[in-house]
Every structure is written in C-alpha cells, then in structure tokens.
Coordinates of C-alpha atoms and ligand atoms in Angstrom, one line a residue:
Chain Q
R18 CA 105.4 116.4 74.3
T19 CA 101.7 115.0 75.5
T20 CA 102.7 111.6 75.7
R21 CA 105.1 112.7 78.5
G22 CA 102.6 114.8 79.8
A23 CA 100.0 112.1 79.9
E24 CA 102.8 109.3 81.3
R25 CA 103.7 111.9 84.3
E26 CA 99.9 112.6 84.7
H27 CA 99.5 108.9 85.0
A28 CA 102.7 108.3 87.5
L29 CA 101.4 111.5 89.6
E30 CA 98.1 109.7 90.1
E31 CA 99.6 106.2 90.6
L32 CA 101.5 108.0 93.5
E33 CA 98.6 109.4 94.7
Q34 CA 96.7 106.2 95.2
R35 CA 99.7 104.4 96.6
L36 CA 99.5 107.3 99.6
I37 CA 95.8 107.3 100.0
E38 CA 95.7 103.7 100.0
A39 CA 98.5 103.6 103.2
D40 CA 95.7 105.8 104.7
V41 CA 97.5 109.4 104.8
G42 CA 93.9 111.2 104.2
V43 CA 93.5 113.1 100.8
E44 CA 94.9 116.3 102.5
A45 CA 98.4 115.0 103.2
A46 CA 98.1 113.2 99.8
V47 CA 97.5 116.1 97.5
I48 CA 100.3 118.3 99.7
I49 CA 102.9 115.4 98.4
R50 CA 101.5 115.7 94.6
D51 CA 102.2 119.3 94.3
R52 CA 105.5 118.8 95.9
L53 CA 106.2 116.3 93.2
E54 CA 104.6 118.2 90.2
E55 CA 106.3 121.0 91.6
Y56 CA 109.6 119.0 91.5
L57 CA 108.9 117.6 87.6
R58 CA 108.7 121.4 86.8
T59 CA 111.9 121.6 87.9
S60 CA 113.9 118.9 86.9
P61 CA 113.3 117.2 83.9
G62 CA 112.8 113.4 83.2
P63 CA 113.3 112.1 86.9
S64 CA 113.1 108.9 87.5
L65 CA 110.8 106.6 89.7
E66 CA 113.4 106.6 92.1
E67 CA 113.9 110.3 92.6
L68 CA 110.3 110.8 92.8
V69 CA 109.8 108.2 95.5
G70 CA 112.9 110.0 97.2
V71 CA 110.8 113.2 97.1
I72 CA 108.5 111.5 98.5
R73 CA 110.1 109.8 101.4
K74 CA 111.1 113.1 101.8
Q75 CA 107.9 114.9 102.1
L76 CA 106.6 112.5 104.6
L77 CA 109.8 112.7 106.8
D78 CA 109.0 116.2 107.0
L79 CA 105.5 115.8 107.6
M80 CA 106.2 113.3 110.6
R81 CA 109.1 115.7 112.5
A82 CA 106.9 116.3 115.3
P83 CA 107.3 119.9 116.6
V84 CA 106.8 118.7 120.3
P85 CA 109.7 117.3 122.2
P86 CA 109.3 113.7 123.6
P87 CA 108.6 113.9 127.1
L88 CA 110.6 111.7 130.1
A89 CA 111.5 109.1 127.2
E90 CA 112.6 106.8 130.2
P91 CA 111.4 106.1 133.7
E92 CA 114.0 108.4 135.7
E93 CA 114.7 107.8 139.5
R94 CA 113.6 111.0 140.7
V95 CA 109.8 110.5 139.5
A96 CA 109.6 106.7 140.7
P97 CA 107.2 105.4 140.6
Y98 CA 106.5 106.6 136.8
V99 CA 103.1 106.0 135.7
V100 CA 101.6 105.3 131.9
L101 CA 98.1 105.7 131.3
I102 CA 96.9 103.6 128.6
A103 CA 93.7 104.6 126.9
G104 CA 92.0 103.7 123.5
V105 CA 88.9 102.8 121.3
N106 CA 87.9 99.3 121.8
G107 CA 89.8 96.5 120.8
S108 CA 93.1 98.6 119.4
G109 CA 95.2 96.6 121.3
K110 CA 95.4 98.1 124.8
T111 CA 95.6 95.6 127.0
T112 CA 97.8 93.1 124.8
S113 CA 100.4 96.2 123.9
L114 CA 100.4 96.9 128.1
G115 CA 101.8 93.7 128.0
K116 CA 104.5 94.2 126.0
L117 CA 105.4 97.4 127.3
A118 CA 105.3 95.9 131.2
R119 CA 107.8 93.4 129.7
H120 CA 109.7 95.7 128.1
Y121 CA 110.2 97.9 131.2
A122 CA 111.0 95.0 133.7
K123 CA 113.9 93.9 131.4
E124 CA 115.2 96.7 131.6
G125 CA 115.4 96.2 135.3
H126 CA 112.3 98.0 136.6
R127 CA 110.0 96.5 139.3
V128 CA 106.8 96.6 137.0
M129 CA 103.1 97.0 138.8
V130 CA 100.0 96.9 136.4
G131 CA 96.8 98.5 137.4
A132 CA 93.7 96.7 136.0
A133 CA 91.3 99.6 135.5
D134 CA 89.5 98.4 132.9
T135 CA 86.6 97.2 134.8
F136 CA 83.6 97.0 133.1
R137 CA 84.7 94.7 130.1
A138 CA 83.9 90.5 130.5
A139 CA 87.4 88.9 131.8
A140 CA 89.4 92.1 131.3
V141 CA 91.0 91.3 134.5
E142 CA 91.8 87.8 133.6
Q143 CA 93.2 88.7 130.4
L144 CA 95.6 91.5 132.3
A145 CA 96.3 89.4 134.7
I146 CA 98.1 86.7 132.1
W147 CA 100.0 89.7 130.2
A148 CA 101.5 90.6 134.1
Q149 CA 102.2 87.3 134.9
R150 CA 104.2 86.6 131.7
A151 CA 106.1 90.0 131.8
G152 CA 106.8 89.3 135.4
A153 CA 105.0 92.3 137.0
D154 CA 102.7 92.4 139.5
L155 CA 98.7 93.3 139.5
V156 CA 96.5 95.7 141.1
A157 CA 92.8 94.9 140.4
Q158 CA 89.4 94.8 142.4
K159 CA 85.9 93.3 141.6
P160 CA 84.0 93.9 137.9
G161 CA 82.0 96.6 138.1
A162 CA 84.6 98.5 140.7
D163 CA 85.1 102.3 140.0
P164 CA 87.8 102.7 137.0
A165 CA 89.5 105.6 139.3
S166 CA 89.8 103.7 142.3
V167 CA 91.7 100.9 141.0
A168 CA 94.1 103.6 139.5
F169 CA 94.7 105.1 142.6
D170 CA 95.1 101.8 144.2
A171 CA 97.7 100.7 141.7
V172 CA 99.8 103.9 141.8
T173 CA 99.8 103.7 145.9
A174 CA 100.7 100.5 146.4
A175 CA 103.8 100.8 143.7
K176 CA 104.8 103.9 145.8
A177 CA 104.7 101.8 148.9
R178 CA 106.4 98.5 147.7
G179 CA 109.1 100.8 145.9
H180 CA 107.9 99.5 142.1
S181 CA 109.6 102.1 139.5
V182 CA 106.8 102.0 137.0
V183 CA 103.5 101.6 137.1
L184 CA 101.1 100.6 133.7
L185 CA 97.2 101.5 133.6
D186 CA 95.0 99.7 131.8
T187 CA 91.8 101.4 131.2
A188 CA 88.4 100.4 129.3
G189 CA 88.2 100.9 125.1
R190 CA 85.9 103.6 124.9
Q191 CA 84.3 105.7 122.0
H192 CA 85.9 109.4 122.2
T193 CA 82.3 110.8 120.9
K194 CA 80.7 109.2 124.4
V195 CA 81.4 112.2 126.9
N196 CA 80.4 110.0 130.3
L197 CA 83.3 108.0 129.1
M198 CA 85.8 110.4 128.4
N199 CA 84.8 112.5 131.6
E200 CA 85.8 108.7 133.4
L201 CA 89.1 108.7 131.5
A202 CA 89.8 112.7 133.3
K203 CA 88.7 111.3 136.4
I204 CA 91.1 108.3 136.3
R205 CA 94.0 111.1 135.3
R206 CA 93.0 113.4 137.8
V207 CA 92.9 110.9 140.5
V208 CA 96.0 109.2 139.6
N209 CA 97.4 113.1 139.7
K210 CA 96.2 113.2 143.6
A211 CA 98.0 110.1 144.3
H212 CA 101.2 110.8 142.9
S213 CA 102.0 113.9 141.8
G214 CA 103.6 114.2 138.3
A215 CA 101.9 110.9 137.3
P216 CA 100.6 109.7 134.5
H217 CA 104.4 110.8 133.5
E218 CA 103.3 109.5 130.3
S219 CA 99.9 108.8 128.5
L220 CA 99.5 107.0 126.0
L221 CA 96.9 106.7 122.9
V222 CA 96.9 103.0 121.3
L223 CA 95.6 103.1 117.8
D224 CA 94.8 100.2 115.4
A225 CA 96.8 100.5 112.4
T226 CA 93.7 99.3 110.3
V227 CA 91.8 102.6 111.3
G228 CA 91.0 104.7 108.6
Q229 CA 90.9 109.0 109.3
N230 CA 88.8 108.2 112.1
A231 CA 91.9 107.8 114.0
V232 CA 92.2 111.9 113.4
S233 CA 89.2 111.9 115.4
Q234 CA 89.8 110.0 118.0
A235 CA 93.5 111.3 118.5
R236 CA 91.8 114.7 118.7
L237 CA 89.9 113.9 121.6
F238 CA 91.8 111.6 123.6
H239 CA 94.2 114.2 123.6
E240 CA 91.7 117.1 125.0
V241 CA 91.2 115.1 127.9
L242 CA 94.4 113.4 128.7
E243 CA 97.4 115.5 127.3
L244 CA 98.9 112.4 125.6
D245 CA 102.7 111.7 125.4
G246 CA 102.5 110.1 122.3
I247 CA 100.6 106.8 119.7
F248 CA 101.3 103.7 120.6
L249 CA 100.2 102.4 116.7
A250 CA 99.3 98.3 117.3
K251 CA 99.1 95.9 115.0
V252 CA 101.4 97.2 111.9
D253 CA 102.6 93.5 111.2
G254 CA 99.5 93.6 108.9
T255 CA 98.8 95.0 105.4
A256 CA 97.6 98.6 107.0
K257 CA 100.5 101.0 106.9
G258 CA 98.5 103.2 109.6
G259 CA 99.4 105.8 107.4
V260 CA 97.3 108.2 109.2
V261 CA 100.1 109.1 111.8
V262 CA 100.7 111.4 109.1
P263 CA 97.7 113.8 109.3
I264 CA 98.2 113.1 113.3
I265 CA 101.5 113.9 113.7
R266 CA 100.9 117.0 111.6
E267 CA 97.5 118.4 113.4
L268 CA 98.4 117.5 116.5
G269 CA 102.4 117.0 116.9
L270 CA 102.1 113.5 119.1
P271 CA 104.7 111.4 118.6
V272 CA 104.5 108.1 117.6
R273 CA 106.1 106.0 120.8
W274 CA 105.5 102.3 119.6
L275 CA 104.7 99.8 117.0
G276 CA 102.7 97.1 117.8
V277 CA 104.3 94.4 115.4
G278 CA 102.5 90.8 116.6
E279 CA 100.6 89.1 119.2
G280 CA 103.4 88.0 120.9
I281 CA 104.9 89.6 124.1
D282 CA 107.9 90.6 122.5
D283 CA 106.6 92.2 119.3
I284 CA 107.0 96.0 120.4
E285 CA 109.3 98.1 118.6
P286 CA 110.4 101.7 119.0
F287 CA 109.2 103.9 116.8
S288 CA 111.6 105.1 113.9
P289 CA 110.3 107.5 111.3
E290 CA 112.8 106.4 108.5
R291 CA 111.8 102.7 109.0
F292 CA 107.7 103.7 109.3
V293 CA 108.0 105.6 105.9
E294 CA 110.0 102.2 104.7
A295 CA 107.3 100.2 105.2
M296 CA 104.6 102.7 104.0
L297 CA 106.4 103.2 100.3
A298 CA 107.4 99.5 100.0
Chain Y
T2 CA 79.2 119.9 104.1
L3 CA 79.2 117.9 100.8
T4 CA 75.8 119.4 100.0
A5 CA 76.8 123.1 100.4
R6 CA 79.8 122.6 98.8
L7 CA 78.0 121.2 95.7
E8 CA 75.8 124.4 96.2
D9 CA 78.8 126.6 95.4
I10 CA 79.6 124.5 92.2
F11 CA 76.1 125.0 90.9
S12 CA 75.1 128.1 92.1
K13 CA 75.9 129.6 88.3
L14 CA 73.5 127.3 87.2
Q15 CA 70.5 129.2 88.7
G16 CA 68.0 126.2 88.5
K17 CA 67.7 126.1 84.3
G18 CA 68.7 124.1 81.5
K19 CA 70.5 120.9 82.3
L20 CA 73.5 119.5 84.4
D21 CA 76.5 120.7 82.4
E22 CA 79.7 118.7 81.8
K23 CA 82.3 121.1 83.6
S24 CA 79.8 121.7 87.0
V25 CA 79.5 118.1 87.3
R26 CA 83.5 117.4 86.9
E27 CA 84.2 119.6 89.8
A28 CA 81.0 118.3 91.9
L29 CA 82.5 114.7 91.1
R30 CA 85.9 116.3 92.7
E31 CA 84.1 117.2 96.2
I32 CA 82.2 113.7 96.2
R33 CA 85.7 112.0 95.7
L34 CA 86.6 114.3 98.3
A35 CA 83.8 113.1 100.9
L36 CA 84.1 109.5 100.0
L37 CA 87.8 109.3 100.3
E38 CA 88.0 111.0 103.7
A39 CA 84.9 108.8 104.6
D40 CA 87.5 105.8 104.5
V41 CA 85.7 104.1 100.6
N42 CA 88.2 102.4 98.9
Y43 CA 90.5 104.3 96.1
R44 CA 89.4 102.1 93.5
V45 CA 85.8 101.5 94.9
V46 CA 85.4 105.7 95.0
K47 CA 86.3 105.5 91.3
D48 CA 84.4 103.3 89.9
F49 CA 81.6 105.1 91.9
V50 CA 82.5 108.2 90.6
A51 CA 82.6 107.1 87.1
R52 CA 79.3 106.2 87.3
I53 CA 77.7 108.6 88.7
Q54 CA 79.5 110.9 86.1
E55 CA 77.6 108.8 83.7
S56 CA 73.7 109.6 85.5
A57 CA 74.4 113.0 86.2
V58 CA 75.8 114.8 83.0
G59 CA 72.6 115.9 80.7
E60 CA 70.1 115.5 83.7
E61 CA 67.4 117.8 83.5
V62 CA 67.9 120.5 86.1
L63 CA 64.6 120.1 88.9
S64 CA 62.8 123.0 89.3
S65 CA 61.7 121.9 92.8
I66 CA 65.3 121.5 94.2
T67 CA 68.8 123.0 93.8
P68 CA 71.1 121.7 91.4
G69 CA 73.8 120.6 94.3
Q70 CA 70.7 119.2 96.5
Q71 CA 69.8 116.8 92.8
V72 CA 73.7 115.8 92.7
V73 CA 73.5 114.7 96.4
G74 CA 70.2 112.7 95.6
I75 CA 71.7 111.2 92.2
V76 CA 75.1 110.1 94.9
Y77 CA 72.5 108.9 98.1
R78 CA 70.4 106.8 95.7
E79 CA 73.5 105.2 94.0
L80 CA 75.1 104.5 97.3
V81 CA 71.9 103.0 98.8
R82 CA 71.6 100.6 95.6
L83 CA 75.2 99.4 96.2
L84 CA 75.0 99.0 99.6
G85 CA 72.5 96.5 98.8
D86 CA 68.6 95.3 100.2
E87 CA 67.5 96.1 103.7
A88 CA 69.3 93.3 106.3
E89 CA 69.2 90.1 104.6
P90 CA 67.8 87.2 106.6
I91 CA 69.7 84.7 108.3
L92 CA 70.1 81.2 106.6
W93 CA 67.6 79.2 108.6
K94 CA 66.4 77.0 105.7
G95 CA 68.8 73.7 106.0
P96 CA 69.4 70.9 108.5
M97 CA 69.6 71.9 112.2
P98 CA 71.9 73.1 113.7
L99 CA 72.0 76.2 112.1
V100 CA 76.0 76.9 112.7
I101 CA 77.2 80.3 111.9
M102 CA 80.8 81.2 111.9
L103 CA 82.3 84.6 113.3
V104 CA 85.5 85.1 111.7
G105 CA 87.8 88.5 111.5
L106 CA 90.9 90.5 112.4
Q107 CA 92.2 90.8 115.8
G108 CA 89.8 93.0 117.6
S109 CA 87.4 93.9 115.5
G110 CA 84.3 92.9 117.9
K111 CA 83.8 88.7 117.2
T112 CA 83.3 87.8 121.2
T113 CA 81.1 90.3 121.7
T114 CA 78.7 90.3 118.6
A115 CA 78.8 86.3 119.3
A116 CA 76.9 86.8 121.8
K117 CA 75.2 89.9 120.4
V118 CA 73.7 87.3 117.9
A119 CA 72.9 85.0 120.7
S120 CA 70.8 87.1 122.4
L121 CA 68.9 88.3 119.4
L122 CA 68.2 84.4 118.7
K123 CA 67.5 83.5 122.0
A124 CA 64.9 86.4 122.1
R125 CA 63.2 84.7 119.1
N126 CA 62.9 81.7 121.5
K127 CA 65.5 79.6 119.7
K128 CA 68.0 77.2 121.5
V129 CA 71.8 78.7 121.3
L130 CA 75.2 77.0 122.0
L131 CA 78.3 79.5 122.1
V132 CA 81.1 78.1 121.0
A133 CA 85.1 79.2 122.2
A134 CA 86.9 78.5 119.5
D135 CA 89.8 81.1 120.3
V136 CA 92.3 78.9 121.9
Y137 CA 94.8 81.5 121.7
R138 CA 94.1 84.9 123.5
P139 CA 94.5 85.3 126.9
A140 CA 91.1 84.8 128.8
A141 CA 89.1 84.5 125.4
V142 CA 87.7 81.2 126.5
D143 CA 86.7 83.1 129.7
Q144 CA 85.0 86.4 128.5
L145 CA 83.0 84.5 126.0
R146 CA 81.7 82.1 129.2
I147 CA 81.0 85.4 131.3
L148 CA 78.7 86.1 128.1
A149 CA 77.1 83.3 127.8
D150 CA 76.4 83.0 131.7
Q151 CA 75.0 86.4 131.3
L152 CA 72.5 85.8 128.8
E153 CA 72.0 82.4 130.1
V154 CA 72.6 80.0 126.8
G155 CA 74.7 77.3 126.5
F156 CA 79.1 77.3 126.6
Y157 CA 80.6 74.6 125.1
R158 CA 84.7 75.0 125.7
M159 CA 87.1 72.1 125.7
D160 CA 91.1 72.6 126.8
D161 CA 94.0 71.4 124.8
V162 CA 92.8 70.3 121.6
P163 CA 93.1 72.3 118.2
P164 CA 90.2 74.4 116.9
K165 CA 88.6 72.7 114.3
E166 CA 87.6 69.8 117.1
I167 CA 86.2 72.2 119.3
C168 CA 83.9 73.0 116.7
T169 CA 83.0 69.4 115.8
G170 CA 82.7 68.6 119.3
A171 CA 80.2 71.4 119.6
V172 CA 78.2 70.7 116.7
E173 CA 77.6 66.8 117.8
R174 CA 76.6 68.2 121.0
A175 CA 74.0 70.6 119.5
T176 CA 73.1 67.9 116.9
R177 CA 72.0 65.3 120.5
E178 CA 70.7 68.3 122.1
I179 CA 68.6 69.3 119.7
V180 CA 70.0 73.1 119.7
D181 CA 68.8 75.5 117.1
V182 CA 71.8 77.6 116.6
V183 CA 75.7 76.8 116.7
I184 CA 77.8 80.3 117.2
L185 CA 81.6 79.6 116.9
D186 CA 83.6 82.6 118.3
T187 CA 86.7 82.2 116.0
A188 CA 90.3 84.0 116.8
G189 CA 91.1 86.9 115.4
R190 CA 93.8 86.8 112.5
L191 CA 95.6 88.1 109.9
H192 CA 94.7 87.4 106.2
I193 CA 98.2 87.3 105.5
N194 CA 99.0 84.6 108.2
E195 CA 98.4 81.4 106.5
P196 CA 98.3 78.9 108.7
M197 CA 95.7 80.9 110.4
M198 CA 93.4 81.1 107.4
E199 CA 94.2 77.6 106.7
E200 CA 92.6 76.5 110.1
L201 CA 89.7 78.9 109.2
S202 CA 89.2 76.7 105.8
G203 CA 89.7 73.7 108.1
I204 CA 86.8 74.3 110.6
A205 CA 84.6 75.0 107.8
A206 CA 85.2 71.7 106.0
G207 CA 84.2 70.1 108.9
V208 CA 81.2 71.7 110.5
K209 CA 80.1 73.4 107.2
P210 CA 78.8 76.3 108.9
R211 CA 75.9 77.8 106.6
E212 CA 76.4 81.3 107.7
R213 CA 80.1 82.2 107.0
L214 CA 80.0 85.8 108.5
L215 CA 83.1 88.5 109.0
V216 CA 82.8 90.9 112.0
L217 CA 84.5 94.1 110.1
D218 CA 85.3 97.3 112.4
G219 CA 83.4 100.0 111.3
M220 CA 86.4 102.3 111.7
T221 CA 88.6 100.2 109.1
G222 CA 90.2 102.5 106.4
Q223 CA 91.5 101.5 102.7
D224 CA 92.6 97.8 104.4
A225 CA 89.0 96.6 104.7
V226 CA 89.2 95.4 101.2
R227 CA 92.4 93.6 101.4
A228 CA 91.8 91.8 104.4
A229 CA 88.0 91.2 103.4
Q230 CA 88.7 89.7 99.9
E231 CA 91.0 86.8 101.5
F232 CA 88.5 86.3 103.9
D233 CA 85.8 85.9 101.2
K234 CA 88.1 84.1 99.5
R235 CA 88.8 81.5 101.9
L236 CA 85.3 80.8 103.0
D237 CA 83.0 82.4 100.5
L238 CA 81.1 84.6 102.8
T239 CA 77.9 84.7 103.5
G240 CA 77.6 88.4 105.0
I241 CA 79.0 90.9 106.9
I242 CA 78.8 92.2 110.5
M243 CA 80.1 95.8 110.8
T244 CA 80.8 97.1 114.2
K245 CA 81.3 99.8 116.4
L246 CA 79.5 102.4 114.8
D247 CA 78.2 103.8 117.6
G248 CA 81.1 106.7 117.4
D249 CA 81.8 109.0 114.5
A250 CA 83.3 106.9 112.5
R251 CA 81.7 107.6 108.8
G252 CA 82.1 103.7 107.8
G253 CA 83.2 103.9 103.9
A254 CA 84.4 100.5 105.1
A255 CA 80.9 99.1 104.4
L256 CA 80.6 100.6 100.6
S257 CA 84.6 99.5 99.6
V258 CA 83.7 95.5 101.4
R259 CA 80.3 95.4 99.8
A260 CA 81.4 96.8 96.5
V261 CA 84.5 94.1 96.1
T262 CA 82.6 91.1 97.6
G263 CA 79.3 91.3 96.9
K264 CA 78.9 89.8 100.0
P265 CA 75.1 91.4 102.1
I266 CA 75.7 93.3 105.5
K267 CA 74.0 91.6 107.8
F268 CA 74.0 93.7 111.0
I269 CA 76.1 96.5 112.3
G270 CA 77.2 96.6 116.1
V271 CA 76.1 99.8 117.9
G272 CA 77.6 99.9 121.4
E273 CA 79.1 97.3 123.9
K274 CA 76.2 96.0 125.6
L275 CA 74.4 92.9 124.1
E276 CA 71.5 94.4 122.6
D277 CA 73.5 96.6 120.5
L278 CA 72.8 94.9 117.4
E279 CA 70.8 96.3 114.8
P280 CA 69.8 94.7 111.3
F281 CA 71.6 96.8 108.0
H282 CA 69.8 100.1 107.2
P283 CA 71.4 101.0 103.7
S284 CA 69.7 104.4 103.9
R285 CA 71.0 105.2 106.8
I286 CA 74.8 103.9 106.1
A287 CA 74.4 105.6 102.6
S288 CA 74.1 109.2 104.5
R289 CA 76.4 108.5 107.4
I290 CA 79.1 107.8 104.4
L291 CA 78.2 111.0 103.1
G292 CA 79.1 113.3 106.3
Ligands
GTP16 N1 98.6 91.7 114.7 C1 98.6 92.0 116.1 N2 97.6 92.2 116.7 C2 97.4 92.5 118.0 C3 98.5 93.7 118.3 N3 98.0 94.2 119.3 C4 97.1 93.5 119.4 N4 96.7 92.9 119.0 C5 95.5 91.6 119.3 O1 94.1 92.8 119.0 C6 93.4 92.1 119.9 C7 92.4 93.3 120.8 O2 93.8 93.2 122.0 P1 93.4 93.7 123.2 O3 95.1 93.9 123.5 O4 92.5 93.0 123.4 O5 92.7 95.0 122.7 P2 91.9 95.7 123.9 O6 91.8 97.6 123.5 O7 92.8 96.3 125.2 O8 90.6 95.5 123.9 P3 89.6 96.4 124.5 O9 90.1 96.7 126.2 O10 88.5 95.5 124.6 O11 89.2 97.9 124.0 C8 93.4 91.1 120.5 O12 93.5 89.8 119.6 C9 95.2 91.3 120.4 O13 96.2 89.8 119.8 C10 99.7 93.6 116.9 O14 100.5 94.6 117.4 N5 99.4 93.2 116.3
GTP17 N1 81.6 101.1 120.9 C1 81.4 99.4 120.6 N2 82.2 98.5 120.9 C2 82.4 97.3 120.5 C3 81.2 97.1 119.5 N3 81.5 95.7 119.3 C4 82.4 95.4 120.2 N4 82.7 96.4 120.8 C5 84.1 96.0 121.8 O1 85.0 95.9 120.9 C6 86.1 95.5 121.9 C7 86.6 94.1 121.6 O2 85.6 93.2 121.3 P1 85.8 91.9 121.0 O3 84.5 90.9 120.7 O4 87.0 91.3 122.2 O5 86.8 91.2 119.7 P2 87.5 90.5 119.3 O6 87.0 90.4 117.4 O7 86.6 89.2 119.9 O8 88.6 90.3 119.6 P3 89.7 88.7 119.4 O9 89.2 87.8 119.7 O10 91.0 89.6 120.3 O11 90.1 89.6 117.8 C8 85.5 95.2 122.9 O12 85.8 96.4 124.0 C9 84.0 95.2 123.2 O13 83.3 96.2 124.0 C10 80.4 98.0 118.9 O14 79.1 97.8 118.0 N5 80.6 98.9 119.4
MG18 MG1 91.7 95.9 127.1
MG19 MG1 87.4 87.4 120.6

C-alpha cells in the first residue's frame, strides 16, 4: 500500500512539475493537482492517460473565458474597424500586426496601417515593409512625432478613403512606466475622437516565453485599454505560454490569435483544445 | 512579503533554541513558492531548496533578529553566492580587435544592447565597429545604423551576402583600421532552429569572438534554461546580458541560467536609452528575485 502511495506522490509531482514548467504558475498548478488528488481518491488505479485527461479537462475549464468575444470580425456598419496593438518591448507587436494586416487583406478588406511607434529606431521602416507585404496602406509621420497624432491621422485617412480595417502599431513599453501608459491612454482617447466606437479591438501582444510577469502586464494594459484579447506570439518556440491560464482566470481575457513564426502567414486563430494539447505534449 | 510569511511560521520559536526541522520545512515551502513565482526554473528551485534545508536546520536561533529574518538571510546569501561574483569584466586580454558576438531569442534586446555596449566602450575611449549581421528582420540593418549614427561609432553592413561573410568582412576592416572592438548584432532565432543555430556556429568559427554573450529577456519564464543551454552548447558562451529589468519582472531567469550554464551575468539592461546598461550586481538581483 505504501509503494502505491509513493508512486502516486511521484506521479502527482511529475504532473505538477510539467504544468509549472509550462508557465501556468504555482496557483493554477496547485488547483489542478488538488483536483487530481481528489480524482485519485475516488477512482482506483487510474491510468496515466486518465490522469492526463483530468488535467486536460481542468485546463480547458480554467481557460473558459467568461467574457463573450467582441466584434470578432469587422462589420460594415462600424467601418473602419479599428484595432489597437500594444505590449511590452520586443513582444512581437509589429510583426503580429503585419500578419493581421495580411489576414484581413486576404478576407477582402482594404487595410490601413498606422505607424504610431514614433520612438524606436527604424520602427516605421520595419512596419512599412510589413504593410507592403500585406498589401496595406500606411500612414506615418516623422520620428519623434506625437503617436496619438499619427493614430488620429491613420483613422481619419481610413474613413476618408474607405478602408474597412485600421491596424495601429504602438511602441513597446514597460507597463510600470506611468507616463508611457498615459501615452497609450491618450492614443486610445484620440482614436475614439477620430471615429466613434473606436478602437473596436485592443489587443495585447504577449511573448510566449514570458513568465509570471505576463499577468502583471495583462492587468496593467487592461486597466488602460480595456483589452479585448491577447495575441500570443512566438508559440513556435519551446515555451508553452501557460501564463495565459492565470490571465484568463483572473481577467477573463480571451486569447484571440497565436503567432507561430516570423513569416507573414504564421498566424492562427486560437483554439483552446489545440493549445492545451500542445501544453501537455 | 516572504519575510512576513516566514515570520508567521517561526512565531512559535520565540527566539530560543535551534531552527527545528518542521518549521524549516514549512519555511522552505514558502521559499519554493516565492522562487517559482519569480520565474526561477523548477529544477533549480528544487536543488536550491534542498541546499537551504541543509544549512538552515539546526542553526542556532540568533537573538538579534527574528527567525524569519534569519532564514531570509540564509536564502539571500545563498542566492548571492549562486548568482556569482560582481560583474565579471570584459575579456580584453588577447589579439585585437576584441570581437563581441551577441546572440539570443527573438526580441530579447540584442540590437539595442549592441548599441549600449558600443556606447559604454566609446566612453572608455575605445574605437568601436557595430556590425549588422541580421539579414532577416525587416529594417534590422537600418535600426542598427540609426543607433550607430547616434553614437557616432563605426558601422558595417553588406547586402546580399550571408551573415558569416558580413562578420569576417567586418573583422578584416577592423583589423586594417585598427579598431579596438567589433560588436556583432545577430538575428534573433529559436534554439530549436537547426540551420539558424548552425549559422551562429559558422560565424563563431569564422571570426572567433572572444566574447560570446547571450542576450536574455529579463521577463523570461521557465523556458529560459532550455534556450540558454542550447546556445551555450553551441557556442560555449562567455557571459549573459539580462535585459528589460526596468520593469517589475522578478528576474528569476537569472538564477536559472546561471545555475544551469555556470556562465556569468555581465550586464543588465535597464531601459530603452543607450546609457541604460549597468554592470551586474548579484546582491540587487537576489533582492529582486526574493521580492
Ligand atoms: N519565432 C517567432 N518570432 C516572432 C514571432 N512574432 C514576432 N517574432 C519575432 O520577434 C522579434 C520582435 O518582433 P517585433 O514585431 O519587432 O516586436 P515588437 O513588439 O514590435 O518590438 P518593439 O516595437 O521594439 O517593442 C522579431 O525578430 C520577430 O521576427 C513569432 O510568432 N514567432
Ligand atoms: N524597457 C527596456 N526595453 C528594452 C531594453 N533593451 C531593449 N529594449 C527594447 O526591447 C525592444 C526589442 O529590442 P531589440 O534590440 O530590437 O531586440 P532584438 O533582440 O535585437 O530583436 P530581434 O533582432 O528581432 O531578435 C525594443 O523596443 C528595445 O527598445 C531594456 O533594457 N529595457
Ligand atoms: Mg514594434
Ligand atoms: Mg535585432
């Protein structure tokens, strides 16, 4: 009986380790482990498969976002549909925006891209290349210009010229820098002034390699932007991006997109089932 | 805070006798939690906690501080010891020019850090050449060129040739022009991308950089070790630069990567400006990890 207990302890620890190594965080890992122990009490000698099945179900339950998805697709009556992209430095915003521009262009939309990162070296040049690859138009100003002014111009130009989708790139920023978060709030207000109802979608681009700090990022960007969802980039690496589990639990934010590479077509709509499978692989 | 949580556990000890095994075990659970929340690697945490257990159990309870503070002290000192010495210096000794190669995952801060290192060395009166060896990312060459112009340091680029040739060409030019330091900015890549990792080995074989530094994002979670180990295996890194520590990331990846590779953390990035590079201080990172 004691070897059975020790085996069980060992199996539970292995499973808990896998979850923590997937970056789900200690709290979620403990919740799942407790559920497993409960399951083991009531079911005699389950197979490893059954245990993984319990974990799978737990993860999917934890990922059920209570918030209904917003305008999932641009609708004619709100045109142009405005998407605001934000996130910390280097998370993959500009590249992800390029992928989204391509996605909407393939669906037949006329896409406008706004280069509201006026700070980082060659940010506009980088975005211009993505816009060109996606077949989108670009609005930009000189480096050092007011980002809110560029965002305003992009939305206004899109309205005047009949674009149906506007994608706004912003500069990477640490969520703990109040002045930079205020700048983001200002961009949002100005965009709303340019077009009532805009931004229709505010997306946080998260790097899948980030650890528990992602929760803090999501919280603070959500406070400023009332996020509609998350674009999880770089899932083609070995990081599992499990930190979206506590984010979904705590903030109810859905993951909308996955970035699966550095090419313009390396984008997938989020599927909780496939995501959980990859996490348990 | 961790100290407060440990105070609760030890409140029954009342400042006499020894740190008993049961209280220490409870304390270790809290310490383990704090380290995992700080993104320290699971296995590194396991080894670390085992080490603390050994040194804490049976310790005389000091009368000058609370047992909770005493245990935090033990943990803190062990963290500092593990994180390694104060900033190990740049490897100047050897043939000139000194070639510094920066590598790492996508978006970790290599290009910006290349310019920061250039700025630091220029301030020390070194003649610097920044090399744009990222031929993949849109406008990567422009990005580095703009930074090089801002700093008024040498800049090297070449179109339509592979990165290895760019780097060997740069070192040839640096040798002719008696440049002190050549800094190679390489493209971000996944450690599981075989041809891209081969490319790095090829560059290293071609120009034999004396400094091979991994630029690691300070917010990296459990994946830090996987990536660091692979880069280390291919290149035998001489050090690590941890970036973006100006946010509220606890930076546990620093401990993980140091513990697993044994390589020194030489600098930390603390902002987007070119002067935002600091030498590594284990004491500060230890406090940060402990929260
Ligand atoms: N492997 C992989 N790399 C990605 C992915 N998305 C972006 N990247 C890479 O990540 C790096 C940073 O991407 P950017 O788009 O410049 O990131 P950013 O958030 O706009 O950066 P800043 O504007 O400087 O804050 C680039 O090398 C991209 O190619 C992805 O899904 N997979
Ligand atoms: N806040 C902060 N931002 C940083 C730091 N270091 C770099 N960055 C920012 O991080 C983002 C990415 O930096 P890059 O230098 O483009 O990163 P990279 O590693 O060269 O990216 P790839 O070449 O695409 O792999 C930029 O927005 C930088 O300004 C730092 O220490 N703190
Ligand atoms: Mg960008
Ligand atoms: Mg770069």
